[in-house]
Amino acid sequence: MTSPRVLPFGDRGLLVEVDNLADVLALHARLAATRPAGVIDLVPAARTVLVHVAPERVSLAAARAWIEHAAAAPPPEAASAPLVEIPIVYDGPDLDDLAHSLGLTPEALAARHAAGTWTVAFTGFAPGFGYLVSEAWPYDVPRRATPRTRVPAGAVGLAGAFSGVYPRETPGGWQLIGTTTAPLFDADAGTALLAPGARVRFVPATASPATPASARPTIAPAPATPKTTTPTTPAPAFRVLEPGLLATLQDQGRPGHASEGIAPAGAADRAALRTANRLVGTREDAAGVEVTMGGFRAVAERDLWAVVTGAWGDIALDGRPLDPYDVFAWPRGAELRVDWFRAGARAYLVVRGGLAANGHPALVAGSRATDTLAGLGPAPLRTGDVLALADPRPTAAIPADDLRPWAPPPDTIDVELAPGPRADWFTDAAALFDTSWTVSPRADRVGIRLEGTPLERARTDELPSEGMLPGAIQVPPDGMPVILGPDGPVTGGYPVIAVVTDAFRDALAQARPGTLLRFRHAR
């Protein structure tokens, strides 16, 4: 393995670049075998491994030293990677044409694909989607000239040197050669069949994928993944009358699962949610409702203590005005109204005891959060939904109201940026700081697209997919930056010029269309 290049990735990450995918697999194995406490995630990709750390536990300097030492160390003893057997019917719509272009018959292409043992090099694109490589596969398969707008779940495809299985219906440009019934990803449980390092064999099925499960080939056990727990007898808290533009259940998210293709999700303004929970005497990591732009109404199903934090707007209980950050008694049958916000984009409605979704597993990969991109966790709230108390008998006291003063989010937000790994892809990376940027209407939990003077690239070649973190500022070919949000993809192919520091992500969560952003270098 060649000596790796360690690049900065904000104030909580390092991007380790090597020459080829074989070196990625070797480096990832070395890092995984010696992983110290404080490393949140190791995310392999086509040419890189993203190392996500908790700086309060391991500094970036210490992480860099560990990476360099691990890369120079002998390879670890090869452990027996789990084997996953995936049943496949070679009936894909691209099989015949692709086989012809490779000088093969469809039967020969299918046999070659099934003969090899594949390895999950990395995951991404969607939860449960593994990029599979095999030493026995000699072909470089071009993607379709025109991607399909709909690829069904279970489609088996080829692209470049990779094979993969679509875990759910999605657009895609891979050449489709077959279908499988294997459950690649369980959205309710947050569990993936394929994890980096797992071995995979495709087993030709003798029957249609519609054959009952008892008649299908056995799927070997997948690597250990987070377990799901279900609530016992939930106590109803309140019923949604109007969700507004978007209302979702959020907590502090599910960090540490990016290597499985699972984004952290969680509250966009984590500090506002933590504050709300403290004010009502509930654990800081309890779940509340994230209300986007306002327009939310609900009626209590029992007597509650509640508070609304974050964005600023009119709040009323049965017509009586309330102030943000003021804890209030919410009697059974009373209607709470959170009107459209005058300042900020997201408010957090929290009740004493925390919230859970009725009729949904309590924890998905350790969190109750809704991931709007991947579809993990409970669905966005709708009229008639009833949320339950996570802990009907909390024991902590409601603290004294001594955290004031509060102020509404500003119209102009100063945001500190730490270096990104691909600043050298731009002719003038300093232009990012010299421009005042405006939040465009295309802003949501996945990402915030900005408007301003386009950034000019110094390179026009394509960047292989790399690991991503919330706060990463990607720049597509049009030069308009996009700041990834909590539901953003875990890998991406646009260069990252800089990364919002962790401390400023909460302020950024209150940016709404029209908000001005001014970037400055992190101190």
Coordinates of C-alpha atoms in Angstrom, one line a residue:
M1 CA 0.0 0.0 0.0
T2 CA 1.3 3.4 -1.0
S3 CA 1.7 6.1 1.7
P4 CA -1.7 7.8 2.2
R5 CA -2.4 11.5 2.0
V6 CA -4.2 12.9 5.0
L7 CA -6.5 15.8 4.1
P8 CA -8.6 18.1 6.4
F9 CA -12.3 17.6 6.6
G10 CA -13.6 20.3 8.9
D11 CA -13.1 20.3 12.6
R12 CA -14.3 16.7 13.1
G13 CA -12.8 14.7 10.3
L14 CA -9.9 13.7 8.2
L15 CA -10.0 12.4 4.6
V16 CA -7.3 9.8 3.9
E17 CA -6.6 9.4 0.2
V18 CA -4.8 6.5 -1.5
D19 CA -4.2 5.5 -5.1
N20 CA -6.7 2.7 -5.7
L21 CA -9.6 0.7 -4.3
A22 CA -7.3 -2.1 -3.2
D23 CA -5.4 0.4 -1.1
V24 CA -8.7 1.6 0.3
L25 CA -9.6 -1.9 1.5
A26 CA -6.1 -2.4 3.0
L27 CA -6.2 0.9 4.8
H28 CA -9.7 0.4 6.1
A29 CA -8.8 -3.0 7.5
R30 CA -5.8 -1.5 9.3
L31 CA -7.8 1.4 10.7
A32 CA -10.7 -0.8 11.8
A33 CA -8.3 -3.2 13.6
T34 CA -6.7 -0.4 15.6
R35 CA -9.6 2.0 16.0
P36 CA -9.3 4.1 19.2
A37 CA -12.1 5.3 21.4
G38 CA -13.4 8.7 20.0
V39 CA -13.4 7.6 16.4
I40 CA -17.1 7.9 15.5
D41 CA -17.0 6.4 12.0
L42 CA -14.8 5.0 9.3
V43 CA -16.3 5.5 5.8
P44 CA -14.5 3.9 2.9
A45 CA -15.2 5.0 -0.6
A46 CA -13.6 4.6 -4.1
R47 CA -10.2 6.2 -3.3
T48 CA -10.6 7.5 0.3
V49 CA -11.5 6.7 3.9
L50 CA -13.2 9.4 5.8
V51 CA -12.3 9.3 9.5
H52 CA -15.0 11.0 11.7
V53 CA -13.8 11.8 15.2
A54 CA -15.1 13.3 18.4
P55 CA -12.4 16.0 19.1
E56 CA -13.3 16.1 22.8
R57 CA -12.1 12.5 23.0
V58 CA -9.4 12.3 20.3
S59 CA -7.9 15.4 18.7
L60 CA -7.4 15.7 15.0
A61 CA -3.6 15.7 15.5
A62 CA -3.8 12.5 17.5
A63 CA -6.1 11.0 14.8
R64 CA -3.6 12.0 12.1
A65 CA -0.7 10.3 14.0
W66 CA -2.8 7.1 14.5
I67 CA -3.7 7.0 10.8
E68 CA -0.1 7.4 9.7
H69 CA 1.0 4.7 12.1
A70 CA -1.7 2.3 11.2
A71 CA -1.0 2.8 7.4
A72 CA 2.6 1.8 8.0
A73 CA 1.9 -1.2 10.2
P74 CA 1.7 -4.8 8.9
P75 CA -1.8 -5.8 7.7
P76 CA -3.9 -7.4 10.4
E77 CA -4.6 -11.1 10.4
A78 CA -7.4 -11.7 8.0
A79 CA -10.6 -12.5 9.9
S80 CA -13.2 -14.7 8.3
A81 CA -15.5 -12.1 6.8
P82 CA -19.2 -13.0 6.8
L83 CA -20.6 -14.6 3.6
V84 CA -23.9 -13.4 2.3
E85 CA -25.6 -15.5 -0.4
I86 CA -28.0 -13.6 -2.5
P87 CA -30.5 -15.4 -4.7
I88 CA -30.7 -13.9 -8.2
V89 CA -32.7 -14.4 -11.4
Y90 CA -30.8 -13.1 -14.4
D91 CA -33.7 -11.4 -16.1
G92 CA -32.5 -7.7 -16.1
P93 CA -33.6 -5.5 -19.0
D94 CA -29.9 -4.7 -19.9
L95 CA -28.6 -8.2 -19.8
D96 CA -28.8 -9.0 -23.5
D97 CA -27.4 -5.7 -24.9
L98 CA -24.6 -5.6 -22.2
A99 CA -23.6 -9.2 -22.9
H100 CA -23.4 -8.4 -26.7
S101 CA -21.3 -5.3 -26.1
L102 CA -18.8 -7.4 -24.0
G103 CA -18.7 -10.2 -26.7
L104 CA -20.5 -12.7 -24.5
T105 CA -23.8 -14.5 -24.5
P106 CA -26.3 -13.5 -21.8
E107 CA -25.8 -17.0 -20.3
A108 CA -22.0 -16.6 -20.2
L109 CA -22.3 -13.1 -18.6
A110 CA -24.7 -14.4 -15.9
A111 CA -22.4 -17.4 -15.3
R112 CA -19.3 -15.1 -14.9
H113 CA -21.2 -12.8 -12.5
A114 CA -22.3 -15.8 -10.4
A115 CA -18.9 -17.5 -10.4
G116 CA -17.1 -14.8 -8.5
T117 CA -16.9 -14.1 -4.8
W118 CA -17.6 -10.4 -4.3
T119 CA -16.5 -8.1 -1.5
V120 CA -18.4 -5.1 -0.2
A121 CA -15.8 -2.3 -0.7
F122 CA -18.0 0.5 0.6
T123 CA -21.6 1.6 0.9
G124 CA -23.4 4.7 0.0
F125 CA -25.9 6.2 -2.4
A126 CA -28.7 4.8 -0.3
P127 CA -28.9 2.8 3.0
G128 CA -28.0 -0.8 2.3
F129 CA -26.5 -0.2 -1.1
G130 CA -23.1 -1.9 -1.3
Y131 CA -20.5 -1.4 -3.9
L132 CA -19.2 -4.9 -4.6
V133 CA -15.9 -5.8 -6.2
S134 CA -14.4 -9.2 -7.3
E135 CA -11.0 -10.2 -8.5
A136 CA -12.7 -12.6 -10.8
W137 CA -14.6 -9.8 -12.6
P138 CA -12.6 -8.4 -15.5
Y139 CA -15.0 -6.0 -17.0
D140 CA -15.4 -2.2 -16.8
V141 CA -19.1 -1.6 -17.5
P142 CA -20.2 1.8 -18.7
R143 CA -23.2 3.4 -17.0
R144 CA -26.4 4.0 -19.1
A145 CA -26.2 7.1 -21.2
T146 CA -29.6 8.1 -19.8
P147 CA -30.3 7.0 -16.2
R148 CA -33.7 5.5 -15.5
T149 CA -36.1 7.5 -13.4
R150 CA -37.2 4.4 -11.6
V151 CA -35.2 1.3 -10.7
P152 CA -37.2 -1.2 -8.6
A153 CA -36.0 -2.5 -5.3
G154 CA -34.0 -5.7 -5.7
A155 CA -32.6 -4.8 -9.1
V156 CA -29.0 -6.1 -9.6
G157 CA -26.8 -3.9 -11.6
L158 CA -23.3 -3.3 -12.9
A159 CA -21.3 -0.1 -13.3
G160 CA -17.6 0.3 -13.8
A161 CA -15.9 -2.5 -11.9
F162 CA -18.8 -2.7 -9.4
S163 CA -21.9 -4.8 -8.9
G164 CA -24.7 -3.7 -6.6
V165 CA -28.2 -4.3 -5.6
Y166 CA -30.8 -1.5 -5.3
P167 CA -32.3 -1.8 -1.8
R168 CA -35.3 0.4 -2.6
E169 CA -37.0 2.0 -5.6
T170 CA -34.8 4.9 -6.8
P171 CA -33.5 6.6 -10.0
G172 CA -30.3 5.0 -11.2
G173 CA -27.9 4.6 -14.2
W174 CA -26.5 1.2 -13.6
Q175 CA -26.9 -1.6 -16.2
L176 CA -29.5 -4.0 -14.8
I177 CA -28.8 -7.7 -15.3
G178 CA -31.1 -9.4 -12.7
T179 CA -33.4 -9.3 -9.7
T180 CA -33.3 -10.6 -6.2
T181 CA -35.7 -11.0 -3.3
A182 CA -33.0 -10.6 -0.7
P183 CA -34.0 -8.0 2.0
L184 CA -31.0 -5.5 1.5
F185 CA -32.3 -3.0 4.1
D186 CA -34.9 -3.0 6.8
A187 CA -36.0 0.6 7.1
D188 CA -38.0 -0.1 10.3
A189 CA -35.0 -1.7 12.0
G190 CA -32.3 0.4 10.4
T191 CA -30.4 -2.8 9.6
A192 CA -28.4 -3.5 6.4
L193 CA -27.6 -7.0 4.9
L194 CA -24.3 -5.8 3.5
A195 CA -21.5 -4.0 5.4
P196 CA -18.0 -3.1 4.2
G197 CA -15.8 -6.2 4.2
A198 CA -18.6 -8.7 3.9
R199 CA -18.2 -11.4 1.2
V200 CA -21.1 -11.9 -1.3
R201 CA -22.0 -14.7 -3.7
F202 CA -24.9 -14.5 -6.2
V203 CA -26.7 -17.8 -6.3
P204 CA -28.8 -18.3 -9.5
A205 CA -32.4 -19.0 -8.4
T206 CA -34.3 -21.8 -10.1
A207 CA -37.6 -20.0 -9.8
S208 CA -39.0 -16.6 -10.1
P209 CA -38.3 -14.0 -7.4
A210 CA -41.9 -14.3 -6.5
T211 CA -41.3 -17.8 -5.2
P212 CA -42.2 -18.1 -1.4
A213 CA -39.3 -17.4 0.9
S214 CA -39.3 -21.1 2.0
A215 CA -38.3 -22.1 -1.5
R216 CA -35.5 -19.6 -2.0
P217 CA -31.8 -20.1 -1.4
T218 CA -30.6 -19.4 2.1
I219 CA -29.1 -16.0 2.9
A220 CA -26.2 -16.3 5.3
P221 CA -26.4 -14.1 8.4
A222 CA -25.5 -10.5 7.9
P223 CA -22.9 -8.6 10.1
A224 CA -24.2 -7.5 13.5
T225 CA -26.3 -4.3 13.1
P226 CA -28.2 -2.1 15.6
K227 CA -31.2 -3.8 17.0
T228 CA -34.7 -2.4 17.1
T229 CA -36.8 -2.2 20.2
T230 CA -40.5 -1.6 20.3
P231 CA -42.5 0.3 22.8
T232 CA -44.8 -1.4 25.3
T233 CA -47.9 0.5 26.1
P234 CA -47.4 4.1 24.8
A235 CA -49.2 6.8 26.7
P236 CA -50.7 9.3 24.2
A237 CA -49.3 12.9 24.5
F238 CA -51.0 14.9 21.8
R239 CA -52.8 14.7 18.4
V240 CA -51.7 16.6 15.4
L241 CA -54.3 18.9 13.9
E242 CA -52.1 20.6 11.2
P243 CA -48.5 19.7 10.6
G244 CA -47.6 22.9 8.8
L245 CA -45.0 22.8 6.0
L246 CA -43.0 20.0 7.6
A247 CA -43.0 18.5 11.1
T248 CA -40.9 15.5 12.0
L249 CA -39.8 13.7 15.1
Q250 CA -36.2 14.4 15.9
D251 CA -33.7 13.7 18.7
Q252 CA -29.9 13.9 18.6
G253 CA -29.7 11.5 15.7
R254 CA -27.9 8.3 14.9
P255 CA -24.1 9.1 14.4
G256 CA -21.7 6.2 13.8
H257 CA -23.6 4.4 11.0
A258 CA -22.3 6.2 7.9
S259 CA -20.3 3.2 6.8
E260 CA -23.7 1.3 6.6
G261 CA -25.1 4.1 4.4
I262 CA -27.1 5.6 7.2
A263 CA -27.0 9.4 7.7
P264 CA -27.0 10.9 11.3
A265 CA -30.3 12.7 10.8
G266 CA -31.5 14.2 14.1
A267 CA -32.4 17.8 15.0
A268 CA -31.0 20.4 12.6
D269 CA -30.6 22.8 15.6
R270 CA -29.4 20.4 18.2
A271 CA -28.8 23.1 20.8
A272 CA -32.4 24.3 20.6
L273 CA -33.7 20.8 21.2
R274 CA -31.3 20.2 24.0
T275 CA -32.3 23.4 25.7
A276 CA -36.0 22.6 25.3
N277 CA -35.4 19.2 27.0
R278 CA -33.5 20.8 29.8
L279 CA -36.2 23.4 30.4
V280 CA -38.8 20.6 31.0
G281 CA -36.6 18.4 33.1
T282 CA -36.1 15.7 30.4
R283 CA -32.9 14.0 29.1
E284 CA -31.2 16.2 26.5
D285 CA -31.2 13.4 23.9
A286 CA -35.0 12.9 24.2
A287 CA -37.1 13.4 21.0
G288 CA -39.3 16.4 20.2
V289 CA -41.1 17.7 17.2
E290 CA -39.1 19.8 14.7
V291 CA -41.5 22.3 13.1
T292 CA -40.3 23.8 9.8
M293 CA -41.4 27.4 9.1
G294 CA -44.5 27.1 11.4
G295 CA -48.2 26.5 10.8
F296 CA -48.4 23.6 13.4
R297 CA -51.4 22.9 15.6
A298 CA -52.0 20.1 18.1
V299 CA -54.4 19.2 20.9
A300 CA -53.3 17.5 24.2
E301 CA -54.5 14.0 24.9
R302 CA -53.4 14.3 28.6
D303 CA -52.1 17.0 30.9
L304 CA -48.6 18.0 29.8
W305 CA -45.7 20.3 30.5
A306 CA -44.3 21.7 27.2
V307 CA -42.0 24.3 25.7
V308 CA -41.2 25.7 22.2
T309 CA -37.6 26.8 21.4
G310 CA -35.6 27.7 18.3
A311 CA -37.4 29.8 15.6
W312 CA -39.4 32.8 16.6
G313 CA -43.1 33.3 15.9
D314 CA -46.5 33.6 17.6
I315 CA -47.4 30.7 19.9
A316 CA -50.9 30.4 21.5
L317 CA -52.6 27.9 23.8
D318 CA -56.4 28.1 23.3
G319 CA -55.8 31.6 22.1
R320 CA -53.7 32.7 25.0
P321 CA -50.3 34.0 23.8
L322 CA -47.1 32.2 24.9
D323 CA -43.4 33.1 24.6
P324 CA -40.7 31.0 23.1
Y325 CA -38.5 29.3 25.7
D326 CA -41.3 29.7 28.4
V327 CA -42.4 26.3 29.9
F328 CA -46.2 26.1 30.1
A329 CA -48.8 23.7 31.4
W330 CA -50.7 22.1 28.5
P331 CA -54.0 20.8 29.8
R332 CA -55.8 17.9 28.2
G333 CA -58.1 19.1 25.4
A334 CA -56.3 22.4 24.9
E335 CA -55.1 23.4 21.4
L336 CA -51.6 24.6 20.9
R337 CA -50.9 26.7 17.8
V338 CA -47.4 27.5 16.5
D339 CA -47.9 30.1 13.8
W340 CA -45.7 30.9 10.8
F341 CA -42.3 32.1 12.0
R342 CA -41.1 35.7 11.7
A343 CA -37.4 34.7 12.3
G344 CA -35.6 31.4 11.9
A345 CA -36.7 28.2 10.1
R346 CA -37.1 25.5 12.8
A347 CA -38.7 25.4 16.2
Y348 CA -38.8 22.5 18.6
L349 CA -41.9 21.4 20.5
V350 CA -40.9 19.3 23.5
V351 CA -43.0 17.8 26.4
R352 CA -41.8 16.6 29.7
G353 CA -40.9 12.9 29.3
G354 CA -40.0 13.1 25.7
L355 CA -41.9 11.9 22.6
A356 CA -42.2 8.7 20.6
A357 CA -44.2 7.8 17.5
N358 CA -47.2 5.6 18.0
G359 CA -47.2 2.4 15.9
H360 CA -43.4 2.7 15.0
P361 CA -40.4 0.9 16.5
A362 CA -39.1 3.0 19.4
L363 CA -35.5 3.1 18.1
V364 CA -34.1 2.7 14.6
A365 CA -30.3 2.4 14.8
G366 CA -30.4 3.9 18.3
S367 CA -32.6 6.9 17.4
R368 CA -36.2 8.0 17.0
A369 CA -35.3 10.6 14.3
T370 CA -37.0 10.9 11.0
D371 CA -34.5 10.8 8.0
T372 CA -36.4 12.5 5.2
L373 CA -34.0 11.3 2.4
A374 CA -33.6 7.6 3.4
G375 CA -37.1 7.1 4.8
L376 CA -35.8 5.9 8.2
G377 CA -37.7 6.5 11.4
P378 CA -41.3 7.6 11.6
A379 CA -42.8 9.4 8.6
P380 CA -43.3 13.1 8.6
L381 CA -46.3 14.0 10.8
R382 CA -49.7 14.2 9.2
T383 CA -53.1 15.4 10.4
G384 CA -54.5 12.9 12.9
D385 CA -51.2 11.5 14.0
V386 CA -50.9 10.9 17.8
L387 CA -47.5 11.1 19.4
A388 CA -46.8 9.2 22.7
L389 CA -44.8 9.9 25.8
A390 CA -41.5 8.1 25.7
D391 CA -41.3 8.2 29.5
P392 CA -44.8 8.8 31.1
R393 CA -43.2 9.1 34.6
P394 CA -40.2 11.3 34.4
T395 CA -38.5 12.0 37.8
A396 CA -36.2 14.9 37.0
A397 CA -37.3 18.3 38.4
I398 CA -38.1 21.1 36.1
P399 CA -35.2 23.5 36.5
A400 CA -35.4 27.2 37.5
D401 CA -35.8 29.4 34.5
D402 CA -32.3 30.9 34.7
L403 CA -31.0 30.4 31.1
R404 CA -32.3 33.8 29.8
P405 CA -32.1 36.0 27.8
W406 CA -33.3 34.6 24.6
A407 CA -33.3 36.3 21.2
P408 CA -34.8 35.5 17.8
P409 CA -32.5 34.1 15.1
P410 CA -30.9 36.9 13.0
D411 CA -31.5 37.7 9.3
T412 CA -27.8 37.6 8.6
I413 CA -25.8 34.7 10.0
D414 CA -22.0 34.6 10.4
V415 CA -20.8 31.0 9.9
E416 CA -17.3 29.7 10.7
L417 CA -15.7 27.3 8.2
A418 CA -12.9 24.8 8.6
P419 CA -10.8 23.7 5.7
G420 CA -12.2 21.1 3.3
P421 CA -10.2 18.5 1.4
R422 CA -10.7 19.8 -2.1
A423 CA -10.1 23.6 -1.9
D424 CA -7.4 23.1 -4.6
W425 CA -10.1 22.2 -7.1
F426 CA -11.0 25.9 -7.4
T427 CA -9.2 28.8 -9.0
D428 CA -9.9 31.0 -6.0
A429 CA -11.1 29.2 -2.9
A430 CA -10.9 32.5 -1.0
A431 CA -13.9 33.7 -3.1
L432 CA -16.1 31.6 -0.8
F433 CA -15.3 34.0 2.0
D434 CA -15.4 37.2 -0.1
T435 CA -19.0 36.7 -1.2
S436 CA -22.2 37.2 0.7
W437 CA -24.4 34.2 0.0
T438 CA -28.2 34.0 0.1
V439 CA -30.1 30.9 1.1
S440 CA -32.2 29.8 -2.0
P441 CA -35.7 28.4 -1.8
R442 CA -34.0 25.0 -2.4
A443 CA -33.2 24.4 1.2
D444 CA -34.3 21.5 3.4
R445 CA -32.9 18.9 5.8
V446 CA -30.9 17.3 3.0
G447 CA -29.0 20.4 2.0
I448 CA -29.0 24.2 1.7
R449 CA -28.3 25.5 -1.8
L450 CA -26.9 29.0 -1.9
E451 CA -27.1 31.8 -4.4
G452 CA -24.3 34.2 -5.2
T453 CA -21.3 34.6 -7.6
P454 CA -20.5 31.1 -8.9
L455 CA -17.2 29.6 -7.7
E456 CA -14.9 28.7 -10.6
R457 CA -13.3 25.3 -10.8
A458 CA -9.7 24.7 -11.6
R459 CA -10.4 21.1 -12.6
T460 CA -13.1 19.7 -14.7
D461 CA -12.5 16.0 -14.2
E462 CA -14.9 13.8 -12.2
L463 CA -14.2 13.2 -8.5
P464 CA -14.8 9.6 -7.3
S465 CA -17.4 9.4 -4.5
E466 CA -16.0 10.3 -1.1
G467 CA -17.5 10.2 2.5
M468 CA -19.5 13.2 3.6
L469 CA -20.5 14.8 6.9
P470 CA -23.3 17.3 7.7
G471 CA -21.9 20.8 7.2
A472 CA -19.8 19.8 4.2
I473 CA -19.9 22.5 1.4
Q474 CA -20.1 20.7 -1.9
V475 CA -19.7 22.6 -5.2
P476 CA -21.5 21.2 -8.2
P477 CA -20.3 22.1 -11.7
D478 CA -22.5 25.2 -11.8
G479 CA -20.4 26.7 -9.0
M480 CA -23.2 27.2 -6.5
P481 CA -22.3 25.8 -3.1
V482 CA -24.6 23.3 -1.3
I483 CA -24.3 22.8 2.4
L484 CA -25.2 19.3 3.4
G485 CA -27.8 18.9 6.2
P486 CA -28.4 16.2 8.8
D487 CA -30.3 14.0 6.3
G488 CA -27.7 14.5 3.5
P489 CA -26.0 11.6 1.7
V490 CA -23.1 9.8 3.4
T491 CA -21.1 9.8 0.2
G492 CA -20.9 12.3 -2.7
G493 CA -19.0 13.1 -5.8
Y494 CA -18.8 16.9 -5.8
P495 CA -15.6 18.5 -4.3
V496 CA -15.9 19.8 -0.7
I497 CA -14.3 23.2 -0.6
A498 CA -14.9 23.8 3.2
V499 CA -16.9 22.5 6.1
V500 CA -19.1 24.3 8.6
T501 CA -17.7 23.9 12.1
D502 CA -19.7 21.8 14.4
A503 CA -20.4 24.8 16.7
F504 CA -22.0 26.7 13.9
R505 CA -24.3 24.0 12.4
D506 CA -27.0 24.9 14.9
A507 CA -27.1 28.6 13.8
L508 CA -27.1 27.5 10.2
A509 CA -30.2 25.4 10.9
Q510 CA -32.2 28.6 11.4
A511 CA -31.3 29.9 7.9
R512 CA -34.5 30.3 5.8
P513 CA -34.8 31.3 2.1
G514 CA -33.5 34.8 1.8
T515 CA -31.2 34.6 4.8
L516 CA -27.8 36.1 4.2
L517 CA -24.7 34.0 5.1
R518 CA -21.3 35.4 5.7
F519 CA -18.4 32.9 5.9
R520 CA -15.3 33.4 8.0
H521 CA -12.3 31.2 8.8
A522 CA -12.6 29.2 12.0
R523 CA -10.3 30.4 14.7

